[in-house]
PDB file of C-alpha atoms in Angstrom:
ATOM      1  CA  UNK A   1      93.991 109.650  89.039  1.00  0.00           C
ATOM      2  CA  UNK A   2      91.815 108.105  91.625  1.00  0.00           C
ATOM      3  CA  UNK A   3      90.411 110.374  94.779  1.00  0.00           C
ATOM      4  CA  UNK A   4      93.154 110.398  97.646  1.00  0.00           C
ATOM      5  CA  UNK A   5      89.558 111.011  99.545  1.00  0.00           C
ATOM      6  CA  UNK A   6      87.379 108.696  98.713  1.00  0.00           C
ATOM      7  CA  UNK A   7      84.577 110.247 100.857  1.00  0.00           C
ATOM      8  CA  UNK A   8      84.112 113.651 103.296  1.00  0.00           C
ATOM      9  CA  UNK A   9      85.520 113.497 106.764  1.00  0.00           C
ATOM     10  CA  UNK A  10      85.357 115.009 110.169  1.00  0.00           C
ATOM     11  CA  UNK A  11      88.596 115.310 111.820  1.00  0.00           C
ATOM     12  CA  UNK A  12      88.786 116.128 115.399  1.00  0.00           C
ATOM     13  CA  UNK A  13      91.884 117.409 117.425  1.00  0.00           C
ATOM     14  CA  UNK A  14      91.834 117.264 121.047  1.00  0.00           C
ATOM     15  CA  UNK A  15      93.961 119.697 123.109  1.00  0.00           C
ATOM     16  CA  UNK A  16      93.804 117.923 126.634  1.00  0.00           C
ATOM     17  CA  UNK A  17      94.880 119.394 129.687  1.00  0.00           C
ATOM     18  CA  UNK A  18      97.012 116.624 131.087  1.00  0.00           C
ATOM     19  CA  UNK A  19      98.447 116.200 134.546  1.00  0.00           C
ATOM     20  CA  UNK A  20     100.446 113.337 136.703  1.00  0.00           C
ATOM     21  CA  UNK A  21      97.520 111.484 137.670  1.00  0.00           C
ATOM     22  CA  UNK A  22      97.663 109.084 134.444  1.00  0.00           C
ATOM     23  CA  UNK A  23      93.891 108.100 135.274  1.00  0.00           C
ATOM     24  CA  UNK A  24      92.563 111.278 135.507  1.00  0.00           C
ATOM     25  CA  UNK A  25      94.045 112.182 131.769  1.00  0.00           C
ATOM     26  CA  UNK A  26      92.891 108.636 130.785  1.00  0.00           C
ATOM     27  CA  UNK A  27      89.872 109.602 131.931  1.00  0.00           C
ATOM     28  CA  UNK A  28      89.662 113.082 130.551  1.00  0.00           C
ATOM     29  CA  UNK A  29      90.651 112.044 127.214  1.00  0.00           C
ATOM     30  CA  UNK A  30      87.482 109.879 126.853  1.00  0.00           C
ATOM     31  CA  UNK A  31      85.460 112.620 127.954  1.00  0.00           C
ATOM     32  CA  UNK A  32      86.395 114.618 125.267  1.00  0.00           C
ATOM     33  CA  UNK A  33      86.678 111.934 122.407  1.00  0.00           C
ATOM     34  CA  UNK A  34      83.263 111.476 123.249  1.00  0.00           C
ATOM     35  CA  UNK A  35      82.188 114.841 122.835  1.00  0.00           C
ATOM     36  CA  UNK A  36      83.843 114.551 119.334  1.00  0.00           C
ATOM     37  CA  UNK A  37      82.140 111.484 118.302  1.00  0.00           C
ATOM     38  CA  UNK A  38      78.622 113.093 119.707  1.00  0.00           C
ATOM     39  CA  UNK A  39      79.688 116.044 116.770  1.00  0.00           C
ATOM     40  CA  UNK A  40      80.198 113.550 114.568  1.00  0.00           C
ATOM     41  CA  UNK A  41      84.216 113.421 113.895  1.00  0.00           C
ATOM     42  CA  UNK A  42      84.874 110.110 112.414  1.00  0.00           C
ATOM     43  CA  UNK A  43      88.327 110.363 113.094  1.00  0.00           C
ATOM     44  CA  UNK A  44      89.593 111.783 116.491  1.00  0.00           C
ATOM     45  CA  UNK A  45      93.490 112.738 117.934  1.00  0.00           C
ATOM     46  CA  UNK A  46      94.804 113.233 120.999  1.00  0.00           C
ATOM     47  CA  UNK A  47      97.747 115.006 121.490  1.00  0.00           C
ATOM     48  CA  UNK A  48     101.699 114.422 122.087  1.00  0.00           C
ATOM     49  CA  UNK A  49     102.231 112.062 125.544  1.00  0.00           C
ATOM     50  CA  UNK A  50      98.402 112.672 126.183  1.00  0.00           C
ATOM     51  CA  UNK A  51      98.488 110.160 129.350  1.00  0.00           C
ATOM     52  CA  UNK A  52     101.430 111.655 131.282  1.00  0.00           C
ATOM     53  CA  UNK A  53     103.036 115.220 131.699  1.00  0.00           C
ATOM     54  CA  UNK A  54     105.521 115.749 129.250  1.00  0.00           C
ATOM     55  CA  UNK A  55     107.879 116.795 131.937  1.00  0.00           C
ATOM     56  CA  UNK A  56     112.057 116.595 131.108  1.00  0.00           C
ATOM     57  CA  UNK A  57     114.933 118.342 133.022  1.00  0.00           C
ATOM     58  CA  UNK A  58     118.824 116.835 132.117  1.00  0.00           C
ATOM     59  CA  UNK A  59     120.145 114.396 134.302  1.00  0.00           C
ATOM     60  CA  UNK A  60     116.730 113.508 135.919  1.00  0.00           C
ATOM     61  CA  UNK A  61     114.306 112.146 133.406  1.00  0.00           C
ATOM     62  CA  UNK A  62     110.610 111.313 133.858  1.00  0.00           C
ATOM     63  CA  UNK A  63     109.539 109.754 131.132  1.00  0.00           C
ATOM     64  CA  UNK A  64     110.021 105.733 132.606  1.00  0.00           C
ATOM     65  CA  UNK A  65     107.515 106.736 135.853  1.00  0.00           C
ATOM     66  CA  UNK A  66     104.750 106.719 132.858  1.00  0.00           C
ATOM     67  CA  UNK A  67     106.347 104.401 130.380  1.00  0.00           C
ATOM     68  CA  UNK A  68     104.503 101.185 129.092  1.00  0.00           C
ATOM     69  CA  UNK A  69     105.671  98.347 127.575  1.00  0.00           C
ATOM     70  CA  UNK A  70     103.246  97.274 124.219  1.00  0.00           C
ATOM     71  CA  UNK A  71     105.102  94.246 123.176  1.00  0.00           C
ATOM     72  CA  UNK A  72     104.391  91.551 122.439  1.00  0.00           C
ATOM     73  CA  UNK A  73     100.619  92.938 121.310  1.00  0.00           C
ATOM     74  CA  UNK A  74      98.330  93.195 122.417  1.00  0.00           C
ATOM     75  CA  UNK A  75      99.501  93.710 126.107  1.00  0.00           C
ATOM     76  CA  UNK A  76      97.771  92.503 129.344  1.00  0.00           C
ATOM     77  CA  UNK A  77      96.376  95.624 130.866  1.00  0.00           C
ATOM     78  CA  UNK A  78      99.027  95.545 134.003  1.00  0.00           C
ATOM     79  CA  UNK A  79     101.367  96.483 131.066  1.00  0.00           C
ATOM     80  CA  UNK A  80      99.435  99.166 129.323  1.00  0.00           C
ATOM     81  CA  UNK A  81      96.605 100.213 130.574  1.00  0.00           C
ATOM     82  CA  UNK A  82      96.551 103.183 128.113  1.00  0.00           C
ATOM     83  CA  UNK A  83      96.191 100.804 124.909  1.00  0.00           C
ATOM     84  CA  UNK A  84      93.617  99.130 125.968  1.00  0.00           C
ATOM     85  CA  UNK A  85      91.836 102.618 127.479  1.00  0.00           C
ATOM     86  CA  UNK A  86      92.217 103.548 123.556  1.00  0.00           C
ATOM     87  CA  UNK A  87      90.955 100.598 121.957  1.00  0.00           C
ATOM     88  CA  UNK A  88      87.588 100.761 124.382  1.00  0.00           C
ATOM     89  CA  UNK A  89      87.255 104.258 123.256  1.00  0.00           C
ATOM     90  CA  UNK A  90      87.566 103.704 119.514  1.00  0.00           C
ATOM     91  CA  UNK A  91      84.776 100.916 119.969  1.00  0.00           C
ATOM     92  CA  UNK A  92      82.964 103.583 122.286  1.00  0.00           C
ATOM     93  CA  UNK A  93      83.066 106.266 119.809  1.00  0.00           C
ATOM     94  CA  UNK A  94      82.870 103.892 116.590  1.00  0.00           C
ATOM     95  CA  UNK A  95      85.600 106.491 114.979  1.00  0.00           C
ATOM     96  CA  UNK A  96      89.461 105.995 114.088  1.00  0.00           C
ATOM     97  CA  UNK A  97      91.694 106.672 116.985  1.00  0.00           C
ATOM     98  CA  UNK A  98      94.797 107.996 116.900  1.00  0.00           C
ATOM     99  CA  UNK A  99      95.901 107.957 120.538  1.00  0.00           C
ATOM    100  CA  UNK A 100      98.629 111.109 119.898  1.00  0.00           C
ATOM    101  CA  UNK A 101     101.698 109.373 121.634  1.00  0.00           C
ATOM    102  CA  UNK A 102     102.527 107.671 125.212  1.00  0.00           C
ATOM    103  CA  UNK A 103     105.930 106.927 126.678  1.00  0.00           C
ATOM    104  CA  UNK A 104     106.879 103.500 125.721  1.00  0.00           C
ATOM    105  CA  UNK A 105     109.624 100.901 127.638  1.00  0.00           C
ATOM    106  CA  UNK A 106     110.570  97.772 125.435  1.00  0.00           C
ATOM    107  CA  UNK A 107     111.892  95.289 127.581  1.00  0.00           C
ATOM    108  CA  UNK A 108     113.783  93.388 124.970  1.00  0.00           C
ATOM    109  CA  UNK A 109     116.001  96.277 124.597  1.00  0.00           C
ATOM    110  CA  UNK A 110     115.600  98.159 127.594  1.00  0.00           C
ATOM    111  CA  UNK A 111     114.855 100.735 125.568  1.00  0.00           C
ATOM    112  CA  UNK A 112     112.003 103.913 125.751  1.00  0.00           C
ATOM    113  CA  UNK A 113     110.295 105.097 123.000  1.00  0.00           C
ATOM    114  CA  UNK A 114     107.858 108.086 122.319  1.00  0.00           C
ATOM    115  CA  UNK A 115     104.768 106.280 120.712  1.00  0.00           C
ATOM    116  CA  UNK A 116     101.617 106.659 118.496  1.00  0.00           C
ATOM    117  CA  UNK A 117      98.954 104.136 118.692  1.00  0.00           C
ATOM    118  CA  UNK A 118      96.028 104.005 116.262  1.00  0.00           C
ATOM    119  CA  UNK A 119      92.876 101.769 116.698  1.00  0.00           C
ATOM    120  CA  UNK A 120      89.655 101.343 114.016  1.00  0.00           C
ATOM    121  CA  UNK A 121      86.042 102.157 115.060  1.00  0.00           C
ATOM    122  CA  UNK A 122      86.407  97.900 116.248  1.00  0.00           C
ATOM    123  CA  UNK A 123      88.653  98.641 118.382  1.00  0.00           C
ATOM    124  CA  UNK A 124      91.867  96.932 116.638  1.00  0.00           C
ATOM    125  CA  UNK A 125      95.098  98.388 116.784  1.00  0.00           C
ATOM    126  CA  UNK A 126      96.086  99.427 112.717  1.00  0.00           C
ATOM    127  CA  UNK A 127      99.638 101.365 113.021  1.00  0.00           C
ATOM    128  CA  UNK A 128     102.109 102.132 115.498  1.00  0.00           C
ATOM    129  CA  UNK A 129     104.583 104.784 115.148  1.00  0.00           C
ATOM    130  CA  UNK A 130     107.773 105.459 117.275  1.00  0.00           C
ATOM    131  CA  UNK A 131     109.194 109.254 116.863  1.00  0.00           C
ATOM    132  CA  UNK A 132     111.802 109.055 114.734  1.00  0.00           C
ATOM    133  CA  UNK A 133     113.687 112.308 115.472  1.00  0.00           C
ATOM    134  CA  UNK A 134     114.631 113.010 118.703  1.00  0.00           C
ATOM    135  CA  UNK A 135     113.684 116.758 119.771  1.00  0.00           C
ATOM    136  CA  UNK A 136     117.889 117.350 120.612  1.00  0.00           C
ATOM    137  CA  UNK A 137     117.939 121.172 120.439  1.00  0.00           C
ATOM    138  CA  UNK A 138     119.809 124.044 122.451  1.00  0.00           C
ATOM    139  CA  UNK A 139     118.690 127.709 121.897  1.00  0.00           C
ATOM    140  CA  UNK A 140     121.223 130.031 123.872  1.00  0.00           C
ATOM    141  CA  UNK A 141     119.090 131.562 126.632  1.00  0.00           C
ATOM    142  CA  UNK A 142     115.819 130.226 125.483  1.00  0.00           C
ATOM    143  CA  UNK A 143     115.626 126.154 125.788  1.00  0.00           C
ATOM    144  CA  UNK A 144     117.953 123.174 125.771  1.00  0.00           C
ATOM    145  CA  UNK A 145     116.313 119.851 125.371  1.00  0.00           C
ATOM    146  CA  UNK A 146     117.614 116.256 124.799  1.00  0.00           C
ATOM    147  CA  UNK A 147     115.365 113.532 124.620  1.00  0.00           C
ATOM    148  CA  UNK A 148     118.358 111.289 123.456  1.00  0.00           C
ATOM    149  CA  UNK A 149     119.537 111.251 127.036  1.00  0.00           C
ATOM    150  CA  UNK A 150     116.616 109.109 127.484  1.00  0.00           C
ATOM    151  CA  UNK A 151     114.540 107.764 124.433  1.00  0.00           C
ATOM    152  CA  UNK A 152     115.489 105.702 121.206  1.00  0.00           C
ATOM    153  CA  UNK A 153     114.702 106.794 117.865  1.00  0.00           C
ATOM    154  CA  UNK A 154     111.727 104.631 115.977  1.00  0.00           C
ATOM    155  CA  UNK A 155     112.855 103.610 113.042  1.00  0.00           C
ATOM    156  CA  UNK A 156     110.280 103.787 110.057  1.00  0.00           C
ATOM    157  CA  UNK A 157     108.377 105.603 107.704  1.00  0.00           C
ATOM    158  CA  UNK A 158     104.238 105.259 109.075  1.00  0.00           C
ATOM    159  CA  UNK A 159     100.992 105.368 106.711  1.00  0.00           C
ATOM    160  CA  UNK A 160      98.037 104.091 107.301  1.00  0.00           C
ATOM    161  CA  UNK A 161      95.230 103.327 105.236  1.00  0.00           C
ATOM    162  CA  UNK A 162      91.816 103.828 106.337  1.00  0.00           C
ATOM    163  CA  UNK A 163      89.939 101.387 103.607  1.00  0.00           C
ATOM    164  CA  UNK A 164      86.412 103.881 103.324  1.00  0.00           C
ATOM    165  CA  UNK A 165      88.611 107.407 103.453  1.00  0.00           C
ATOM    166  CA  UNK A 166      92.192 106.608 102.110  1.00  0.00           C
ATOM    167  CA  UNK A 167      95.768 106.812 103.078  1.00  0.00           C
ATOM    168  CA  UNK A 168      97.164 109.139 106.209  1.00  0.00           C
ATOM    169  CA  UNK A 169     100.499 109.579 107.751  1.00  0.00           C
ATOM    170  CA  UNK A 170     101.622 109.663 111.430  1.00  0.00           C
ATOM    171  CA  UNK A 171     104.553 111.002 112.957  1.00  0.00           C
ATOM    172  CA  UNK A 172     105.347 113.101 116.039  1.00  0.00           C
ATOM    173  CA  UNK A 173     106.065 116.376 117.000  1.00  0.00           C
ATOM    174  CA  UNK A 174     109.916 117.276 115.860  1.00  0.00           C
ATOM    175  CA  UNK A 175     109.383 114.624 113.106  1.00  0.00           C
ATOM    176  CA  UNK A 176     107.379 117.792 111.226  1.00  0.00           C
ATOM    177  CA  UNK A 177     110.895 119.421 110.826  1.00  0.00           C
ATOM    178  CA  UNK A 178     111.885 116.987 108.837  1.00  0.00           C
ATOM    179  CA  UNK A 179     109.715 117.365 105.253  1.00  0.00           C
ATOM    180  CA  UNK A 180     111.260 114.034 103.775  1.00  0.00           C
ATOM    181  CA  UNK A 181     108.636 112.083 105.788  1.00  0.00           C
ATOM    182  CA  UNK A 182     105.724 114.417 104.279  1.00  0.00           C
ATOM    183  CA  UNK A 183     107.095 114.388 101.144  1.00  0.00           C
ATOM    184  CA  UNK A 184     106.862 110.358 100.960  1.00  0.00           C
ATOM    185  CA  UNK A 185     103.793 110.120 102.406  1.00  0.00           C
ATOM    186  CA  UNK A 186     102.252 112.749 100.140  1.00  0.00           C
ATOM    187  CA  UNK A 187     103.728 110.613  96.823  1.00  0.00           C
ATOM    188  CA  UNK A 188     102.577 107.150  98.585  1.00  0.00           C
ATOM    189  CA  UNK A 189      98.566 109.248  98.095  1.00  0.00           C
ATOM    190  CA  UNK A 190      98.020 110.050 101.638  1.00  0.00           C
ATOM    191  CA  UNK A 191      95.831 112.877 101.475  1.00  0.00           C
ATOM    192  CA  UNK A 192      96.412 114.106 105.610  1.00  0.00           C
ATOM    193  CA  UNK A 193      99.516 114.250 107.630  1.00  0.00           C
ATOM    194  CA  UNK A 194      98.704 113.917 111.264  1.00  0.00           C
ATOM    195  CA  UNK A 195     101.516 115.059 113.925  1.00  0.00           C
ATOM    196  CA  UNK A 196     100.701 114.863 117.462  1.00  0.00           C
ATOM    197  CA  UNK A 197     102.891 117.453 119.441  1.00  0.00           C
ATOM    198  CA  UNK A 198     104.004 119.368 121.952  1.00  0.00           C
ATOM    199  CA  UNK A 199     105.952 122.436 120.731  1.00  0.00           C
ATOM    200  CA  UNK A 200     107.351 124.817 123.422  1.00  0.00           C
ATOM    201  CA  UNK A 201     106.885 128.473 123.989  1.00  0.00           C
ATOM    202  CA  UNK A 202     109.907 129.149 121.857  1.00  0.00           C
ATOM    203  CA  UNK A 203     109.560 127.012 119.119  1.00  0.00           C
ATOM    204  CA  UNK A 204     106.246 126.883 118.871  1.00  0.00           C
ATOM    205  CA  UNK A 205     105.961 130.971 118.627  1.00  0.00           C
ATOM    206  CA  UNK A 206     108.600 130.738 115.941  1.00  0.00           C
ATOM    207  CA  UNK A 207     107.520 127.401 113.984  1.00  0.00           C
ATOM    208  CA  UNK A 208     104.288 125.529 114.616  1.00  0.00           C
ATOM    209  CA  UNK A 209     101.740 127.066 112.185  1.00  0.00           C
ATOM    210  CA  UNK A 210     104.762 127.915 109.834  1.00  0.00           C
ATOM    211  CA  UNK A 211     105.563 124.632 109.778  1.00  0.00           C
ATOM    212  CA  UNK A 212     101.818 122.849 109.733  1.00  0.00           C
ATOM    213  CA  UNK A 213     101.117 125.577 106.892  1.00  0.00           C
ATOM    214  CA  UNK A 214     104.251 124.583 105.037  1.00  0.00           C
ATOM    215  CA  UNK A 215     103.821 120.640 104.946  1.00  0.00           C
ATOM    216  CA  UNK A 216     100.306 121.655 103.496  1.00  0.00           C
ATOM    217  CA  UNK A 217     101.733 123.594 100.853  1.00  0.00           C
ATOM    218  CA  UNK A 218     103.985 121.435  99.645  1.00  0.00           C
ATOM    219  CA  UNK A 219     102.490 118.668  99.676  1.00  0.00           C
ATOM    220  CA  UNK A 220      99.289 120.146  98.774  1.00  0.00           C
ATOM    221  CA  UNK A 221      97.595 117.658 101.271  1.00  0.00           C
ATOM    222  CA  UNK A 222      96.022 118.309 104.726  1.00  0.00           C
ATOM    223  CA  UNK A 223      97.452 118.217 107.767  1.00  0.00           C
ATOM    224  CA  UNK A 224      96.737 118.136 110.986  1.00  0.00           C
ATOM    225  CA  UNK A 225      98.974 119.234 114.810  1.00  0.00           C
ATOM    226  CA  UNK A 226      97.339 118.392 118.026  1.00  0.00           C
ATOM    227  CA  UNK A 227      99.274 119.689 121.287  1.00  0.00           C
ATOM    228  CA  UNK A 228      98.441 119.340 124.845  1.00  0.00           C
ATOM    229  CA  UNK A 229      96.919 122.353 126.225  1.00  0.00           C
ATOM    230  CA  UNK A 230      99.195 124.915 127.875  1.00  0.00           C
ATOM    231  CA  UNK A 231      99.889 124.812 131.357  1.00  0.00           C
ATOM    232  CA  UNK A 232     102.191 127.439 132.578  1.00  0.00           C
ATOM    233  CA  UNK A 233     102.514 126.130 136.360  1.00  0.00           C
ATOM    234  CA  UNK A 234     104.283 122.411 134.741  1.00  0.00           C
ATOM    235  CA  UNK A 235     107.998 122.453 134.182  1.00  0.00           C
ATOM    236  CA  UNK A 236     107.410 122.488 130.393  1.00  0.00           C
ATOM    237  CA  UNK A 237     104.590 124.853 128.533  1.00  0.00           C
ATOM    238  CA  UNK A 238     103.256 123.649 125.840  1.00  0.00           C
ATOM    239  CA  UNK A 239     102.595 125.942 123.103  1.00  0.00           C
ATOM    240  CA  UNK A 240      98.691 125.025 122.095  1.00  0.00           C
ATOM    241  CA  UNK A 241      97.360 126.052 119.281  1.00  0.00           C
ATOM    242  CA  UNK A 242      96.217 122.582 117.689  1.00  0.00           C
ATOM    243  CA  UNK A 243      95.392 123.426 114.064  1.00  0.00           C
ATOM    244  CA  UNK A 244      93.809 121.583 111.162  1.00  0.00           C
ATOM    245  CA  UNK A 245      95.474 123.114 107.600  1.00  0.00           C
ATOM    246  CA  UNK A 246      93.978 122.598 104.307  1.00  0.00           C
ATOM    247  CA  UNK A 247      95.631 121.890 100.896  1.00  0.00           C
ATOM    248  CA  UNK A 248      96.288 125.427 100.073  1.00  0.00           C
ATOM    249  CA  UNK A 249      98.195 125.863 103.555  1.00  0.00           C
ATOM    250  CA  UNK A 250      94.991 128.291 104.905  1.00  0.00           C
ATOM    251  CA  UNK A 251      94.150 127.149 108.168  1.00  0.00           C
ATOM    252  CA  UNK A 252      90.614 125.907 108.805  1.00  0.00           C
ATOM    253  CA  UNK A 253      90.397 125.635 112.567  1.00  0.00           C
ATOM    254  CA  UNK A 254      92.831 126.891 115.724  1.00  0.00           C
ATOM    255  CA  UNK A 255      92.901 126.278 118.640  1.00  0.00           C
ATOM    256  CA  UNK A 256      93.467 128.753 121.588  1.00  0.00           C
ATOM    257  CA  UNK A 257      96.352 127.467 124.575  1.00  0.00           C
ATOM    258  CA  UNK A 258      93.456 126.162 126.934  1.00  0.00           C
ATOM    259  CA  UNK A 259      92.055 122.979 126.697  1.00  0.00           C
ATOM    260  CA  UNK A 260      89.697 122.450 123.015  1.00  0.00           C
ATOM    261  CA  UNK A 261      88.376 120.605 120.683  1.00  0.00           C
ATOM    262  CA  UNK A 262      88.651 121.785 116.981  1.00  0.00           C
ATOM    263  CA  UNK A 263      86.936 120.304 114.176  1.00  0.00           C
ATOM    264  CA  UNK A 264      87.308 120.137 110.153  1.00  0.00           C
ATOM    265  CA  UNK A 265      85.835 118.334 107.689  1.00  0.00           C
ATOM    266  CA  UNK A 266      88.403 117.360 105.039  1.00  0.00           C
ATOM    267  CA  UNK A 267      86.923 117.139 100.979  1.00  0.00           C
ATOM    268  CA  UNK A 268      88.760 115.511  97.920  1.00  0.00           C
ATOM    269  CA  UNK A 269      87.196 118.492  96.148  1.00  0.00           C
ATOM    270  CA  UNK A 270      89.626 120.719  97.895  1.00  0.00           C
ATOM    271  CA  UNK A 271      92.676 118.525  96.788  1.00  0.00           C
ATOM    272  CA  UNK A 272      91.843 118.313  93.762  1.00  0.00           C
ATOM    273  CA  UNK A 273      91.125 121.965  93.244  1.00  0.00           C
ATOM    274  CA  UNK A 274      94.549 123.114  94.854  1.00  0.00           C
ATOM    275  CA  UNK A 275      95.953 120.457  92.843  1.00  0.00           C
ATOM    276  CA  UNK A 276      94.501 121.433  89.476  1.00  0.00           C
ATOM    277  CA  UNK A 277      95.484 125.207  89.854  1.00  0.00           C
ATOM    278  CA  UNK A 278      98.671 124.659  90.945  1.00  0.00           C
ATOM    279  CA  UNK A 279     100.130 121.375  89.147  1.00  0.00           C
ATOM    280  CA  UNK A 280     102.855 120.542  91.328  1.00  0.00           C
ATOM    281  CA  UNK A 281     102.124 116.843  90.971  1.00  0.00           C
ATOM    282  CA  UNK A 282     102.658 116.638  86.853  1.00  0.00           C
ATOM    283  CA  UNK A 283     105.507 119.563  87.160  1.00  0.00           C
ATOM    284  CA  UNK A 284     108.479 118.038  89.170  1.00  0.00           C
ATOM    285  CA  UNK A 285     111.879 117.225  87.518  1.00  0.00           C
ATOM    286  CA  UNK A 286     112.576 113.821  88.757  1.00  0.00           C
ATOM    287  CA  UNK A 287     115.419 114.270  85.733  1.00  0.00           C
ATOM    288  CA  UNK A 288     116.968 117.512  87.670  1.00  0.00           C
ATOM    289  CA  UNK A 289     116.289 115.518  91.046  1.00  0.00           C
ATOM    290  CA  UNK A 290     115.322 112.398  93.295  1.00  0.00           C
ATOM    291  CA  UNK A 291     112.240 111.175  94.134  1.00  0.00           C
ATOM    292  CA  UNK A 292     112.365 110.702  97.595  1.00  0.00           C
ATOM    293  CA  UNK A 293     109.428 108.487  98.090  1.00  0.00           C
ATOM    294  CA  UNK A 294     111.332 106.104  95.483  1.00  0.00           C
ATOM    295  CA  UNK A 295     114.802 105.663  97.473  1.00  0.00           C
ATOM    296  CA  UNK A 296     115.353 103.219 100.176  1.00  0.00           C
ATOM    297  CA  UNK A 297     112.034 103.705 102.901  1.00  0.00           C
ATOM    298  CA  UNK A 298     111.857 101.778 105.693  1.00  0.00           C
ATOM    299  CA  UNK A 299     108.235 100.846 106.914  1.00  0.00           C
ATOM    300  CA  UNK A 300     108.947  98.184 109.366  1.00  0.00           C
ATOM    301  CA  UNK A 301     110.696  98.321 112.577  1.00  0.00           C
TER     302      UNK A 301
END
């Protein structure tokens, strides 16, 4: 079987600090993808709505105050001034750019979406994904949260192929709950899941490495969560801890709840040897059960 990695890479995860001054986060989020590029990561993430406070309470929503609309693309920059801030800074930093996820409005529909934008080291934009579960939860006394109130679902299945490293996967935040969309994108050969996020102090205490360390391990492919750094005086804490997780589920870098980057670089040697030792690949019963990545997949809008 050929590599999944065709040759080593440096991933970097950026936990920003973000605020309500959209500039100032634009701004801050070059900063540190150039600090990334400078250590040589050849492929750098931002985290979960990177360019605005990821700020919710029921019945009065924020998310339109930051929204931008990316159709038809590329947009003028009066439209979206944060996809053409990322497409500079791929070309900047001459690395992939995965520009962890910004509110979206689509006039067409008057419709908002939570999206992921990712450029090439030229600056072009290669894949767009829309979350496609919407983080709808109620834990008595803990946390209730509904982002159906205010955003629409994407609609699709995202990988990406990065022609001198191989297939990845994007998806966002609650999306990692859902191990279908791993479980495809490991049988289509992608050899990293990336999820931008922003877990909270509840779930992400109870779930967030379990659940980074568990789309590893079955999948026996690495993966990658970048949140926004934790900020306990906003009206909603992220949990932090951005982590890079090999093949074998061990994690290689973590990050604290500040603002960080953390850094791995990702071998085919290491999927191959998980792989080899434990054969999941040649031992599933596609007679006992489905194949998930052969039903019906939708990778268009």
């Amino acid at each position: 079987m050929a590599a999944l990695l065709k040759k080593p890479l440096k991933l970097a995860l950026i936990q920003l600090a973000t605020g309500s001054d959209k500039a100032a986060n634009l701004s801050r989020a070059r900063s540190r993808a150039l600090e990334a590029a400078e250590k040589g990561a050849s492929l750098i993430v931002l985290p979960e709505c990177f360019n605005s406070p990821y700020i919710y309470v029921s019945g009065c929503q924020y998310f339109p105050k930051y929204a931008e609309s990316l159709l038809p693309s590329p947009p003028s920059k009066e439209k979206s001034v944060s996809f053409h801030a990322l497409s500079d800074l791929a070309r900047e930093t001459n690395a992939y750019l995965l520009g962890g996820s910004i509110p979206e409005y689509e006039t067409s529909s008057n419709k908002y979406f939570n999206t992921s934008l990712m450029f090439n080291p030229k600056g072009e934009l290669i894949a767009t994904h829309r979350k496609v579960h919407l983080f709808d939860i109620d834990i008595p006394g803990k946390i209730t949260f509904k982002e159906s109130e205010i955003l629409s679902p994407g609609n699709k299945v995202t990988l990406v192929d990065l022609p001198e490293y191989g297939k990845i996967a994007l998806a966002i935040c609650y999306d990692i709950r859902f191990p279908e969309l791993a479980t495809i994108a490991a049988r289509k050969h992608c050899f990293l899941l990336l999820y931008p996020g922003a877990f909270n102090l509840t779930t992400g205490a109870l779930h967030w490495s379990l659940q980074a360390r568990a789309r590893a391990m079955d999948n026996q492919v690495y993966v990658g969560l970048c949140s926004p750094a934790r900020d306990m005086e906003a009206s909603y804490n992220a949990w932090g801890h951005s982590m890079i997780v090999d093949p074998n589920a061990a994690v290689m870098s973590e990050a604290g709840e500040n603002e960080e980057v953390v850094y791995a670089d990702l071998e085919e040697k290491t999927i191959e040897q998980t792989r080899k030792g434990i054969p999941l690949q040649t031992q599933r019963r596609f007679d006992v059960y489905p194949d998930v990545s052969e039903g019906k997949i939708r990778y268009e809008e």
